[in-house]
PDB file of C-alpha atoms and ligand atoms in Angstrom:
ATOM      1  CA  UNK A 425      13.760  21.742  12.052  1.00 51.00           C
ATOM      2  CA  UNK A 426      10.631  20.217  13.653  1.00 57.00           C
ATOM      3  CA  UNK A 427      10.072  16.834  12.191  1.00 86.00           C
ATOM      4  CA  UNK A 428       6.859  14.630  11.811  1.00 94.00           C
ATOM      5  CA  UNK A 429       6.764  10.910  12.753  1.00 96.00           C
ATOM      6  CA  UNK A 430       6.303   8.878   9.195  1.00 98.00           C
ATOM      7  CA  UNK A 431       3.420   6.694  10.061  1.00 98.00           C
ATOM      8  CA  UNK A 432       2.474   6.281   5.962  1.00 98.00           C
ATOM      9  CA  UNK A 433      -0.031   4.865   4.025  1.00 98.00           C
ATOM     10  CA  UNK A 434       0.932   4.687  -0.001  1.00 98.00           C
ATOM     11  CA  UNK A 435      -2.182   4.189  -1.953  1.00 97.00           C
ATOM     12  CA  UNK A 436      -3.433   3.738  -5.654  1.00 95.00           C
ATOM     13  CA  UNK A 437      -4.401   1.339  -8.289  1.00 93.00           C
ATOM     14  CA  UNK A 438      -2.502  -2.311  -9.652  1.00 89.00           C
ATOM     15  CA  UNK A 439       0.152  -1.293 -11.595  1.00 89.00           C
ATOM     16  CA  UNK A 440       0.751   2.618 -10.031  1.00 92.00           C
ATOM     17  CA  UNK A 441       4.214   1.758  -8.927  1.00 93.00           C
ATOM     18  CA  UNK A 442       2.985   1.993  -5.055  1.00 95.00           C
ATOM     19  CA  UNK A 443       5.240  -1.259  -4.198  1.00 95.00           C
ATOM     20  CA  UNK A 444       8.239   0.260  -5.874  1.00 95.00           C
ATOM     21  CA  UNK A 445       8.177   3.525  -4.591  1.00 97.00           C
ATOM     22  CA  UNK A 446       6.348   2.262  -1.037  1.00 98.00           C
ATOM     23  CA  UNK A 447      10.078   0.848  -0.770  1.00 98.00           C
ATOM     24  CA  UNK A 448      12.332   3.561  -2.213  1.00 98.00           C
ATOM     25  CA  UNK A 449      10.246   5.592   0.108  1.00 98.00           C
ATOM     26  CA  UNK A 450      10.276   3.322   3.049  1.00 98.00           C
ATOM     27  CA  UNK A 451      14.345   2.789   2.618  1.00 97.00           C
ATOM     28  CA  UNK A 452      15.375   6.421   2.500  1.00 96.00           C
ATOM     29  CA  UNK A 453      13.410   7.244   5.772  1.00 97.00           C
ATOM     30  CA  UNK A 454      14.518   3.965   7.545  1.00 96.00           C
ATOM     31  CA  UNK A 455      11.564   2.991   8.420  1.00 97.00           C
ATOM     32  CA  UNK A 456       9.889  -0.576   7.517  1.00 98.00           C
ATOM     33  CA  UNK A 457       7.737  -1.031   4.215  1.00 98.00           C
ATOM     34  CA  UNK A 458       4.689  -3.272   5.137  1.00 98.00           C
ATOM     35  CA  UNK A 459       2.557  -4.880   2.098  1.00 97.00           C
ATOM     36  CA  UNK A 460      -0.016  -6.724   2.893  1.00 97.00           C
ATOM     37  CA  UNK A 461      -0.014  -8.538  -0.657  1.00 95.00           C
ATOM     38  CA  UNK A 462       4.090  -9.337   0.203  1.00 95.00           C
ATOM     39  CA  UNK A 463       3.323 -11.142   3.370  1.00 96.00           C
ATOM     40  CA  UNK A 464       0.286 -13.026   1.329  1.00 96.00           C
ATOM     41  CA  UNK A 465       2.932 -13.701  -1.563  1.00 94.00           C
ATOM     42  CA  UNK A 466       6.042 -14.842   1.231  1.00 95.00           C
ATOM     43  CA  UNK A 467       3.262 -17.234   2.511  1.00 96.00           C
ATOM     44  CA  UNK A 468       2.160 -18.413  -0.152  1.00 96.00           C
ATOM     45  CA  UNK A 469       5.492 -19.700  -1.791  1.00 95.00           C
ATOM     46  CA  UNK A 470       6.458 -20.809   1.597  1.00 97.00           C
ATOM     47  CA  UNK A 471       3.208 -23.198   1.933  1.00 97.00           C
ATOM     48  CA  UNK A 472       2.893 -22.368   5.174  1.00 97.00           C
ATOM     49  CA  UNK A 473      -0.725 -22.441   6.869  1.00 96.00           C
ATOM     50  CA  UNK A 474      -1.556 -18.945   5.743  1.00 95.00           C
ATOM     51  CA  UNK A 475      -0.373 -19.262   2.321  1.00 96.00           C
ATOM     52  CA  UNK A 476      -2.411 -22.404   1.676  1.00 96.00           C
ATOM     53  CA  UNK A 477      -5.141 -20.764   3.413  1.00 96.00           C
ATOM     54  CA  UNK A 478      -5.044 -17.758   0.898  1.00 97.00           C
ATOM     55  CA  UNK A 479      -3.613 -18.880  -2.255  1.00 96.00           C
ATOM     56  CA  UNK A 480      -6.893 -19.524  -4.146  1.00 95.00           C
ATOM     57  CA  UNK A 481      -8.238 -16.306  -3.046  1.00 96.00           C
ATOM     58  CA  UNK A 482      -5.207 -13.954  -4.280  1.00 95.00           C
ATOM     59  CA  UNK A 483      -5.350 -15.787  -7.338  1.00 92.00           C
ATOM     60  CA  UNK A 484      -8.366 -15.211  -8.086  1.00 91.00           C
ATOM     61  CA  UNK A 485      -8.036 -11.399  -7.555  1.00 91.00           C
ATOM     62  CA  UNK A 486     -10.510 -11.426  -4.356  1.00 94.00           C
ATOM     63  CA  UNK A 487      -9.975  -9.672  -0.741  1.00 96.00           C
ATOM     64  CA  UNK A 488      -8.673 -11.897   2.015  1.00 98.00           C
ATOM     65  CA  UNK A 489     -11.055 -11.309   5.066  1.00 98.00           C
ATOM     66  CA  UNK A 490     -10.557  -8.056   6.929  1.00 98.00           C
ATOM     67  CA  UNK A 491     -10.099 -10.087  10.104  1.00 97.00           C
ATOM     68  CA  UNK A 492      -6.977 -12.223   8.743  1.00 97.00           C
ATOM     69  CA  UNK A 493      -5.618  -8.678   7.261  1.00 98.00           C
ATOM     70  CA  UNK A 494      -5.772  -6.821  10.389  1.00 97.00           C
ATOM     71  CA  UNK A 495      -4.179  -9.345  12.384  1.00 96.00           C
ATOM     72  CA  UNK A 496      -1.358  -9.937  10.275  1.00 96.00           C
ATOM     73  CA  UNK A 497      -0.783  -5.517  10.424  1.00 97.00           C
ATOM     74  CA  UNK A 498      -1.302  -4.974  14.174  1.00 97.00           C
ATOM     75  CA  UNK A 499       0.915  -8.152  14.434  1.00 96.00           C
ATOM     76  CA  UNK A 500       3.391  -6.481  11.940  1.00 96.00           C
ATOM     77  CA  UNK A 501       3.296  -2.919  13.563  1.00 97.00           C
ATOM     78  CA  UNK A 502       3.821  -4.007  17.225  1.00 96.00           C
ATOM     79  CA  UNK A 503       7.335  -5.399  16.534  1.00 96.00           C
ATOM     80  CA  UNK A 504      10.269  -3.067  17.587  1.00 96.00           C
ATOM     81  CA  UNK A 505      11.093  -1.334  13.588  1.00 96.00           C
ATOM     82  CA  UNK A 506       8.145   0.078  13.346  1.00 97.00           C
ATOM     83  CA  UNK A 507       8.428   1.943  16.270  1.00 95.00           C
ATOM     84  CA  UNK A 508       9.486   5.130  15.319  1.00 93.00           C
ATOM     85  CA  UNK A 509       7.138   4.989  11.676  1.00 97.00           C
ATOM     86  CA  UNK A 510       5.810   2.626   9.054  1.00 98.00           C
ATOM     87  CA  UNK A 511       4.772   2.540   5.420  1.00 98.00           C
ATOM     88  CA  UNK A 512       1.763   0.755   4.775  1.00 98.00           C
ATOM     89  CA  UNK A 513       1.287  -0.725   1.177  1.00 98.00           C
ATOM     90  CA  UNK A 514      -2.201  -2.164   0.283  1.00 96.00           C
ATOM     91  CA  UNK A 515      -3.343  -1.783   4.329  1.00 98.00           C
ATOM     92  CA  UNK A 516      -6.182  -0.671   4.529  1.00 98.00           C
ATOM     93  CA  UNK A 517      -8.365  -1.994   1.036  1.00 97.00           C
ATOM     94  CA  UNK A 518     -11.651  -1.065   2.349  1.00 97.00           C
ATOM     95  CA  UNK A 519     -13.566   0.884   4.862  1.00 98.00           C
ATOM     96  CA  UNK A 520     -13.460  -1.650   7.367  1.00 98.00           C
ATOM     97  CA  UNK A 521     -10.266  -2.390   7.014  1.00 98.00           C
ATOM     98  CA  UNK A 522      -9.894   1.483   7.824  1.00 98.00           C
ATOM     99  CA  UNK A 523     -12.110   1.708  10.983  1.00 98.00           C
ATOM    100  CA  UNK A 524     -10.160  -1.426  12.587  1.00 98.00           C
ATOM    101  CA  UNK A 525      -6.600   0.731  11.325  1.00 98.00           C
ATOM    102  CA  UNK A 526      -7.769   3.464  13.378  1.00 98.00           C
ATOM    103  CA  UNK A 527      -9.023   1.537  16.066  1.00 98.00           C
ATOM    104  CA  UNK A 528      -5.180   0.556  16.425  1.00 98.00           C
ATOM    105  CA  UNK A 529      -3.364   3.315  15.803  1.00 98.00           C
ATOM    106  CA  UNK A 530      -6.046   5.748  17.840  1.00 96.00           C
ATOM    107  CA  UNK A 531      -5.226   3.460  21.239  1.00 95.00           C
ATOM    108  CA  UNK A 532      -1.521   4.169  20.555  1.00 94.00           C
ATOM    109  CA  UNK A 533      -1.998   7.577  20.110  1.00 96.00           C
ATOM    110  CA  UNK A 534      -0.500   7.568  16.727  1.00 96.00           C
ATOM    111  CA  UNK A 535      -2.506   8.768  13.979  1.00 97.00           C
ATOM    112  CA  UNK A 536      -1.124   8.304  10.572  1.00 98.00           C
ATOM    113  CA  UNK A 537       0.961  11.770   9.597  1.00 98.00           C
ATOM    114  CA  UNK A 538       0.217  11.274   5.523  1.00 98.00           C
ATOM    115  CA  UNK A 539      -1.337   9.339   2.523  1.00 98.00           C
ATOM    116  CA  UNK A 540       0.002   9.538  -0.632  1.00 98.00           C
ATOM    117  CA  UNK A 541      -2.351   9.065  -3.418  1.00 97.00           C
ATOM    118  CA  UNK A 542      -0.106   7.714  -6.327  1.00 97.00           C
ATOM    119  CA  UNK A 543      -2.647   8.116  -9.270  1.00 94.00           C
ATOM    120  CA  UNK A 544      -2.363   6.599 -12.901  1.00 94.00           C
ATOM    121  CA  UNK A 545      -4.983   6.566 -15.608  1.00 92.00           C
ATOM    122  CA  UNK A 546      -6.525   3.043 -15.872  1.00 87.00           C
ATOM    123  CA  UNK A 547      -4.913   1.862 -19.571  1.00 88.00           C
ATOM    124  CA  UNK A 548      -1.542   2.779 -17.971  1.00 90.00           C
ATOM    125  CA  UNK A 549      -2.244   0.062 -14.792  1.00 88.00           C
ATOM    126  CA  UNK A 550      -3.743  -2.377 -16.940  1.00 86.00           C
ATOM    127  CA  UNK A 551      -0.389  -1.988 -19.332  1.00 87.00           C
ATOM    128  CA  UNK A 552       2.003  -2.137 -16.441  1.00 88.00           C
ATOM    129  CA  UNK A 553       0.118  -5.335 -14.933  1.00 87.00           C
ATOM    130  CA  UNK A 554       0.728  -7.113 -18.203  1.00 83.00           C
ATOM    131  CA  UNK A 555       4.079  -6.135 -18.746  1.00 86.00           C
ATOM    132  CA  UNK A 556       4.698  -7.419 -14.801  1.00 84.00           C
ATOM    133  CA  UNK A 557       2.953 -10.432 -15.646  1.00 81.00           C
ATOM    134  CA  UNK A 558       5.244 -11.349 -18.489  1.00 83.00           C
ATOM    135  CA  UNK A 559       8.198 -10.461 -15.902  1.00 86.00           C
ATOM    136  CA  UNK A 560       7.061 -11.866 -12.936  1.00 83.00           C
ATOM    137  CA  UNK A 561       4.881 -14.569 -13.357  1.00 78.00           C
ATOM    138  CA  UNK A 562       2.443 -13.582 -10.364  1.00 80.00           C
ATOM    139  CA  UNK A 563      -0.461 -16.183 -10.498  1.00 81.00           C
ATOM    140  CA  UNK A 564      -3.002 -13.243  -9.610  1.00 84.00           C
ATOM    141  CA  UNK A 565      -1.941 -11.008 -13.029  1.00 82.00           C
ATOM    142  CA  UNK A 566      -4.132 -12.796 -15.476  1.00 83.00           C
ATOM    143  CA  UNK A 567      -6.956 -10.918 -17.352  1.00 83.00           C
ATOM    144  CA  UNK A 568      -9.810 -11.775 -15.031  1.00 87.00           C
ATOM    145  CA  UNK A 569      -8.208 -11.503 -12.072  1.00 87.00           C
ATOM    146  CA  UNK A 570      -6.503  -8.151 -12.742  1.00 87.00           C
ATOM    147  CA  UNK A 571      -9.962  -6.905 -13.840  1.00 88.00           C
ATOM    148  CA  UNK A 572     -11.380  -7.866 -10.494  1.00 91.00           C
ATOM    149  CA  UNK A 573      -9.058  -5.925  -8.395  1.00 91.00           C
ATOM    150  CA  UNK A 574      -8.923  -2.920 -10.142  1.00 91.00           C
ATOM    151  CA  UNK A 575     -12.957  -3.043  -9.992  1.00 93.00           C
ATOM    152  CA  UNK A 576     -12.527  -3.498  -6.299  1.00 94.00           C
ATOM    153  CA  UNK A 577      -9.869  -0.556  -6.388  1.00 94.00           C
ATOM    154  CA  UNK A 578     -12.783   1.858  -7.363  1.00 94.00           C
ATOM    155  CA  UNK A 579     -15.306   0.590  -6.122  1.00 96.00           C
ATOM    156  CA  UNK A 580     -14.193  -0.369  -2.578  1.00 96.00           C
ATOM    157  CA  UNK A 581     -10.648   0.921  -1.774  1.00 95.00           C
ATOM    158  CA  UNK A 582     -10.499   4.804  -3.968  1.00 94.00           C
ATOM    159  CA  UNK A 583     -13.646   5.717  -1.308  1.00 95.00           C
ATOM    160  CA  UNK A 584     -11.426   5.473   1.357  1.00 97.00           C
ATOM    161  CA  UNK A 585      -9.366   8.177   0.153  1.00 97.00           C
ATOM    162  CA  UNK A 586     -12.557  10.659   1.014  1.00 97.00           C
ATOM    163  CA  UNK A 587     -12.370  10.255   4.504  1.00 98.00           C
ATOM    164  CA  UNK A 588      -8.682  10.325   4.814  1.00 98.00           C
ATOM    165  CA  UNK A 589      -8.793  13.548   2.853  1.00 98.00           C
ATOM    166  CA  UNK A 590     -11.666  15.074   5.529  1.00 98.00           C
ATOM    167  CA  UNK A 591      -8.421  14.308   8.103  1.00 97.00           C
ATOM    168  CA  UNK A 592      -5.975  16.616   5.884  1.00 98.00           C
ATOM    169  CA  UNK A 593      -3.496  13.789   5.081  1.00 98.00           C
ATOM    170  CA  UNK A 594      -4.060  13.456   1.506  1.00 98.00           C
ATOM    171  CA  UNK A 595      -1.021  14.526  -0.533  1.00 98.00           C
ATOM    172  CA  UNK A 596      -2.133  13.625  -4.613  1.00 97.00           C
ATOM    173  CA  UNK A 597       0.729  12.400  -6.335  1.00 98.00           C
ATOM    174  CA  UNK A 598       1.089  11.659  -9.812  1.00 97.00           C
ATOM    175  CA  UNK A 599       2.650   8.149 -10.836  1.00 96.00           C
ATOM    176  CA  UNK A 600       2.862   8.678 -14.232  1.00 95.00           C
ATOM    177  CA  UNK A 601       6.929   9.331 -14.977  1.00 95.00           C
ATOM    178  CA  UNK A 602      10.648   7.781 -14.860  1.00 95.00           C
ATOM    179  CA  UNK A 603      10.789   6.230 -11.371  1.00 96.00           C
ATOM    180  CA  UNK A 604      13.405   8.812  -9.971  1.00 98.00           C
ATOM    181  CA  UNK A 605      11.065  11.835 -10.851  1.00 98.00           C
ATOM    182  CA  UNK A 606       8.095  10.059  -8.956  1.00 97.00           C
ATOM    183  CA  UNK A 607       9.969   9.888  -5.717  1.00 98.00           C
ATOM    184  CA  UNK A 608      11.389  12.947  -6.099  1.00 97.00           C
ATOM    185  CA  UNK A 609       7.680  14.310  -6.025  1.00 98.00           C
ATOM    186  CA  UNK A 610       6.802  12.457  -2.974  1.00 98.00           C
ATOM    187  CA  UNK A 611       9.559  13.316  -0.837  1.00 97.00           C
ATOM    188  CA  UNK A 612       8.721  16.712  -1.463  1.00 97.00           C
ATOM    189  CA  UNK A 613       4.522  16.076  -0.556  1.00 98.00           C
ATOM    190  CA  UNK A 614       6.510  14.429   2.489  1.00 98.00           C
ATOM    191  CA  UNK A 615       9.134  16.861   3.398  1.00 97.00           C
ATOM    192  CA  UNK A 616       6.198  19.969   3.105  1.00 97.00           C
ATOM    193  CA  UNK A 617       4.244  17.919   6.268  1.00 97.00           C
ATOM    194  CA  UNK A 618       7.986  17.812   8.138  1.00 96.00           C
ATOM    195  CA  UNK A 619       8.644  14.545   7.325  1.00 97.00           C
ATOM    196  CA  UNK A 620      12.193  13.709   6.076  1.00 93.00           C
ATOM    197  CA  UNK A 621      14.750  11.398   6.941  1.00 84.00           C
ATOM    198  CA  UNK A 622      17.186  13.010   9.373  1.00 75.00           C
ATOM    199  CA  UNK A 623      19.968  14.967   7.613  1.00 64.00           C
ATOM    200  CA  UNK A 624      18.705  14.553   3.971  1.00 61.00           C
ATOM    201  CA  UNK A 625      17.637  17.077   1.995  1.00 52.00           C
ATOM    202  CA  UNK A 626      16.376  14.762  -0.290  1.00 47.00           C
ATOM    203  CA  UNK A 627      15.126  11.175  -0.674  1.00 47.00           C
ATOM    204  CA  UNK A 628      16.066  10.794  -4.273  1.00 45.00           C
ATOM    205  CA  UNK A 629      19.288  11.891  -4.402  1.00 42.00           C
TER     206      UNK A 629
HETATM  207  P1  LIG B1430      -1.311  -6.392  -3.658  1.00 56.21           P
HETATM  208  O1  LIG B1430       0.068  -6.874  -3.898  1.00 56.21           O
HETATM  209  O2  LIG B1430      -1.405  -5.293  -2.645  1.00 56.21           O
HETATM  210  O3  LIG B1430      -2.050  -6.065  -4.919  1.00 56.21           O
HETATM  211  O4  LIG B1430      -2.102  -7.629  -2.984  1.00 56.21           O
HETATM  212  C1  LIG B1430      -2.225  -8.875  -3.654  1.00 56.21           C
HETATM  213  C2  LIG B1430      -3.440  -9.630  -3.122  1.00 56.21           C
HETATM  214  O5  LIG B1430      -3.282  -9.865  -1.696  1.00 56.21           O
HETATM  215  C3  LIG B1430      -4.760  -8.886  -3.225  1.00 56.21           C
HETATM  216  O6  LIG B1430      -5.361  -9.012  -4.512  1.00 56.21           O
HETATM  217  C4  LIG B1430      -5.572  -9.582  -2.140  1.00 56.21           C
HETATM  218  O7  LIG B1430      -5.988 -10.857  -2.539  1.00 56.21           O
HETATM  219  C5  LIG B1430      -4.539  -9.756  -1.039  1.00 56.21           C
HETATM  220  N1  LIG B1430      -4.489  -8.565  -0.155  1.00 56.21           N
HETATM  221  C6  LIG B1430      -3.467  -7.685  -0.016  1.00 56.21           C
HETATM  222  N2  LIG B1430      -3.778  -6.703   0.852  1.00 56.21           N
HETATM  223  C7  LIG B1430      -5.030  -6.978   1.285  1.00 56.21           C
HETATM  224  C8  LIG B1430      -5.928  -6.336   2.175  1.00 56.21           C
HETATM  225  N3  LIG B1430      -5.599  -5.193   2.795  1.00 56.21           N
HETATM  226  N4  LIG B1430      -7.145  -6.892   2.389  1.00 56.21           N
HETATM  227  C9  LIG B1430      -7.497  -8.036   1.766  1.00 56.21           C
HETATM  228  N5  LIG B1430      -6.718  -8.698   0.893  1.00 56.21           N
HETATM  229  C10 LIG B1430      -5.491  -8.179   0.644  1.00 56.21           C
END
């Protein structure tokens, strides 16, 4: 069997599960999950330079700058585990944040092999942010600032899914469902582009 390098991008609104299953995902292929907003969070409760730097910004629901972003990915996706394929979570946000992505991966020769498009109706993100907010206590889940990124979802990061679908690397995926039955759906978007971890016939099991 021929298989595909997994150079992923998970995609979809606040509250669509894309962390969770970014790592389920991410784990049963061995490859490293890479979220942007994790390495923001990791700073931030660290206090070290970045996290200061960006702390007001996350919390109040508003894009770091593409340049900071970018640096901290290429930075990411140049060390030795992501070598053989990566999952990006919440990289890239914006067209931008796309044309610098490509700009990187184009110069390596390595494309990205698929997207998946994890898609939940809006009440169902805004009810999962609030029930993470009770759980979690992340600073950025309060009304206004949850409001503000799932405005910036549609209006600056959903477009970007149009010109990754023009490249054929779209898989739609629906995130509504127990979280077994969601991976289960894309491993097998994955597994119908050849990618699969090595020996498995499936990532759920
Ligand atoms: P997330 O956990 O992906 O929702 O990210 C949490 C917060 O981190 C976002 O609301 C932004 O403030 C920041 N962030 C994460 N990824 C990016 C990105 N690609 N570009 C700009 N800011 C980002």
């Amino acid at each position: 069997m021929t298989t595909t390098p997994a150079r992923l991008l998970i995609i979809g609104p606040q509250g669509s599960g894309k962390g969770t299953q970014g790592v389920r995902i991410a784990e049963a292929l061995g490859i490293p999950a890479v979220s942007t907003g994790d390495v923001f969070r990791a700073n931030v409760k660290d206090g070290t330079e970045l996290g200061v730097k960006v702390k007001a910004i996350i919390d109040a629901g508003d894009l770091v700058s593409d340049e900071l972003t970018g640096a901290i990915v290429r930075d990411r996706l140049e060390q030795g585990d992501a070598a053989n394929g990566f999952l990006l979570d919440g990289y890239p946000r914006n067209v931008a944040q796309v044309n610098d992505l490509d700009a990187f991966l184009d110069g390596r020769g390595e494309p990205l092999t698929a997207v998946i498009e994890l898609s939940v109706p809006r009440e169902e993100s805004i009810h999962r942010l609030s029930l993470r907010a009770t759980e979690q206590g992340r600073d950025d889940d309060n009304e206004e600032s949850i409001a503000k990124r799932l405005k910036i979802y549609e209006d600056e990061t959903a477009p970007i899914l149009d010109l990754y679908r023009a490249r054929g690397v779209v898989d739609a995926v629906d995130g509504v469902g127990s979280l077994d039955e969601i991976t289960a759906r894309i491993t097998a978007a994955l597994a119908a582009r050849g990618i699969a971890a090595a020996g498995s016939q499936s990532l759920s099991a």
